PDB file of C-alpha atoms in Angstrom:
ATOM      1  CA  UNK Z  23     -44.315 -45.541 -38.710  1.00  0.00           C
ATOM      2  CA  UNK Z  24     -47.207 -44.149 -36.565  1.00  0.00           C
ATOM      3  CA  UNK Z  25     -45.970 -42.798 -33.177  1.00  0.00           C
ATOM      4  CA  UNK Z  26     -47.559 -44.056 -29.903  1.00  0.00           C
ATOM      5  CA  UNK Z  27     -49.717 -41.213 -29.482  1.00  0.00           C
ATOM      6  CA  UNK Z  28     -51.523 -41.607 -33.064  1.00  0.00           C
ATOM      7  CA  UNK Z  29     -54.942 -42.303 -32.909  1.00  0.00           C
ATOM      8  CA  UNK Z  30     -56.769 -45.247 -35.021  1.00  0.00           C
ATOM      9  CA  UNK Z  31     -58.762 -44.546 -37.872  1.00  0.00           C
ATOM     10  CA  UNK Z  32     -62.553 -45.596 -38.219  1.00  0.00           C
ATOM     11  CA  UNK Z  33     -64.433 -44.803 -41.634  1.00  0.00           C
ATOM     12  CA  UNK Z  34     -68.331 -43.981 -41.531  1.00  0.00           C
ATOM     13  CA  UNK Z  35     -70.122 -46.749 -43.905  1.00  0.00           C
ATOM     14  CA  UNK Z  36     -70.980 -43.870 -46.227  1.00  0.00           C
ATOM     15  CA  UNK Z  37     -67.158 -42.793 -46.705  1.00  0.00           C
ATOM     16  CA  UNK Z  38     -66.091 -46.408 -46.880  1.00  0.00           C
ATOM     17  CA  UNK Z  39     -68.659 -46.925 -49.661  1.00  0.00           C
ATOM     18  CA  UNK Z  40     -67.673 -43.898 -51.742  1.00  0.00           C
ATOM     19  CA  UNK Z  41     -64.342 -44.616 -51.385  1.00  0.00           C
ATOM     20  CA  UNK Z  42     -64.297 -48.274 -52.346  1.00  0.00           C
ATOM     21  CA  UNK Z  43     -66.376 -47.430 -55.375  1.00  0.00           C
ATOM     22  CA  UNK Z  44     -64.259 -44.650 -56.225  1.00  0.00           C
ATOM     23  CA  UNK Z  45     -61.406 -47.366 -56.384  1.00  0.00           C
ATOM     24  CA  UNK Z  46     -63.344 -49.632 -58.322  1.00  0.00           C
ATOM     25  CA  UNK Z  47     -64.271 -47.213 -60.869  1.00  0.00           C
ATOM     26  CA  UNK Z  48     -60.632 -46.274 -61.420  1.00  0.00           C
ATOM     27  CA  UNK Z  49     -59.500 -49.790 -61.469  1.00  0.00           C
ATOM     28  CA  UNK Z  50     -61.931 -50.615 -64.374  1.00  0.00           C
ATOM     29  CA  UNK Z  51     -59.991 -48.121 -66.482  1.00  0.00           C
ATOM     30  CA  UNK Z  52     -56.794 -48.377 -64.932  1.00  0.00           C
ATOM     31  CA  UNK Z  53     -55.468 -50.727 -62.397  1.00  0.00           C
ATOM     32  CA  UNK Z  54     -52.301 -49.223 -61.725  1.00  0.00           C
ATOM     33  CA  UNK Z  55     -53.740 -45.677 -61.213  1.00  0.00           C
ATOM     34  CA  UNK Z  56     -56.059 -47.249 -58.570  1.00  0.00           C
ATOM     35  CA  UNK Z  57     -53.137 -48.786 -56.929  1.00  0.00           C
ATOM     36  CA  UNK Z  58     -51.465 -45.169 -56.846  1.00  0.00           C
ATOM     37  CA  UNK Z  59     -54.477 -43.472 -55.685  1.00  0.00           C
ATOM     38  CA  UNK Z  60     -54.775 -46.019 -52.744  1.00  0.00           C
ATOM     39  CA  UNK Z  61     -51.330 -45.619 -51.816  1.00  0.00           C
ATOM     40  CA  UNK Z  62     -51.754 -41.577 -51.869  1.00  0.00           C
ATOM     41  CA  UNK Z  63     -54.866 -42.058 -49.514  1.00  0.00           C
ATOM     42  CA  UNK Z  64     -52.740 -44.359 -47.237  1.00  0.00           C
ATOM     43  CA  UNK Z  65     -50.036 -41.507 -47.217  1.00  0.00           C
ATOM     44  CA  UNK Z  66     -52.637 -38.724 -46.353  1.00  0.00           C
ATOM     45  CA  UNK Z  67     -54.270 -40.756 -43.820  1.00  0.00           C
ATOM     46  CA  UNK Z  68     -51.045 -41.240 -42.084  1.00  0.00           C
ATOM     47  CA  UNK Z  69     -50.275 -37.697 -41.937  1.00  0.00           C
ATOM     48  CA  UNK Z  70     -53.613 -36.963 -40.753  1.00  0.00           C
ATOM     49  CA  UNK Z  71     -52.819 -39.255 -37.839  1.00  0.00           C
ATOM     50  CA  UNK Z  72     -49.652 -38.074 -37.261  1.00  0.00           C
ATOM     51  CA  UNK Z  73     -50.890 -34.295 -37.129  1.00  0.00           C
ATOM     52  CA  UNK Z  74     -54.684 -34.296 -36.663  1.00  0.00           C
ATOM     53  CA  UNK Z  75     -55.090 -30.551 -36.968  1.00  0.00           C
ATOM     54  CA  UNK Z  76     -53.262 -30.813 -40.523  1.00  0.00           C
ATOM     55  CA  UNK Z  77     -56.742 -30.423 -42.148  1.00  0.00           C
ATOM     56  CA  UNK Z  78     -58.677 -27.206 -42.530  1.00  0.00           C
ATOM     57  CA  UNK Z  79     -62.012 -26.558 -40.861  1.00  0.00           C
ATOM     58  CA  UNK Z  80     -64.834 -27.770 -42.963  1.00  0.00           C
ATOM     59  CA  UNK Z  81     -68.399 -26.705 -43.278  1.00  0.00           C
ATOM     60  CA  UNK Z  82     -69.702 -28.878 -40.399  1.00  0.00           C
ATOM     61  CA  UNK Z  83     -68.597 -27.920 -37.049  1.00  0.00           C
ATOM     62  CA  UNK Z  84     -66.077 -30.113 -35.688  1.00  0.00           C
ATOM     63  CA  UNK Z  85     -64.705 -31.470 -38.953  1.00  0.00           C
ATOM     64  CA  UNK Z  86     -61.462 -30.745 -40.651  1.00  0.00           C
ATOM     65  CA  UNK Z  87     -60.926 -31.425 -44.585  1.00  0.00           C
ATOM     66  CA  UNK Z  88     -57.822 -32.736 -46.141  1.00  0.00           C
ATOM     67  CA  UNK Z  89     -57.253 -32.765 -50.005  1.00  0.00           C
ATOM     68  CA  UNK Z  90     -55.604 -35.925 -51.175  1.00  0.00           C
ATOM     69  CA  UNK Z  91     -52.421 -34.875 -53.333  1.00  0.00           C
ATOM     70  CA  UNK Z  92     -52.822 -35.771 -56.961  1.00  0.00           C
ATOM     71  CA  UNK Z  93     -56.413 -37.754 -56.696  1.00  0.00           C
ATOM     72  CA  UNK Z  94     -58.783 -35.065 -57.016  1.00  0.00           C
ATOM     73  CA  UNK Z  95     -60.610 -36.363 -53.903  1.00  0.00           C
ATOM     74  CA  UNK Z  96     -61.099 -34.815 -50.386  1.00  0.00           C
ATOM     75  CA  UNK Z  97     -61.257 -36.501 -46.978  1.00  0.00           C
ATOM     76  CA  UNK Z  98     -63.544 -34.809 -44.360  1.00  0.00           C
ATOM     77  CA  UNK Z  99     -62.606 -36.320 -40.944  1.00  0.00           C
ATOM     78  CA  UNK Z 100     -63.370 -35.723 -37.291  1.00  0.00           C
ATOM     79  CA  UNK Z 101     -61.162 -36.216 -34.502  1.00  0.00           C
ATOM     80  CA  UNK Z 102     -62.480 -37.947 -31.642  1.00  0.00           C
ATOM     81  CA  UNK Z 103     -61.070 -38.702 -28.219  1.00  0.00           C
ATOM     82  CA  UNK Z 104     -59.642 -42.135 -29.105  1.00  0.00           C
ATOM     83  CA  UNK Z 105     -59.641 -42.243 -32.757  1.00  0.00           C
ATOM     84  CA  UNK Z 106     -60.171 -40.234 -36.099  1.00  0.00           C
ATOM     85  CA  UNK Z 107     -63.418 -40.693 -37.724  1.00  0.00           C
ATOM     86  CA  UNK Z 108     -63.274 -40.248 -41.537  1.00  0.00           C
ATOM     87  CA  UNK Z 109     -66.767 -39.245 -42.491  1.00  0.00           C
ATOM     88  CA  UNK Z 110     -66.812 -38.112 -46.157  1.00  0.00           C
ATOM     89  CA  UNK Z 111     -64.823 -39.076 -49.173  1.00  0.00           C
ATOM     90  CA  UNK Z 112     -65.798 -37.030 -52.434  1.00  0.00           C
ATOM     91  CA  UNK Z 113     -64.542 -35.438 -55.633  1.00  0.00           C
ATOM     92  CA  UNK Z 114     -63.033 -31.982 -54.933  1.00  0.00           C
ATOM     93  CA  UNK Z 115     -64.953 -30.367 -57.765  1.00  0.00           C
ATOM     94  CA  UNK Z 116     -68.103 -32.100 -56.418  1.00  0.00           C
ATOM     95  CA  UNK Z 117     -70.541 -29.583 -54.852  1.00  0.00           C
ATOM     96  CA  UNK Z 118     -71.038 -30.753 -51.269  1.00  0.00           C
ATOM     97  CA  UNK Z 119     -73.933 -29.802 -49.148  1.00  0.00           C
ATOM     98  CA  UNK Z 120     -74.028 -29.330 -45.386  1.00  0.00           C
TER      99      UNK Z 120
END
């Protein structure tokens, strides 16, 4: 459902590892919740692709942050010339250092 102008997504290793670890941890307790979380993240990523400026400016220059609804997590991303790079995945209440 992405428009022709939407940019592909790329994850940094750190962000991908954090996201996969979160899904694995949640799946241990409740596989259905992990599935719902993954669907919500995919929906959020689709929104980011369609409207890259949807997130609010993050602490690091050039990055934006987007809270993923009903997950308690946040995606930090950077809009590049030919892609959108996911640079961080973290708990919303987690203290982040720049």
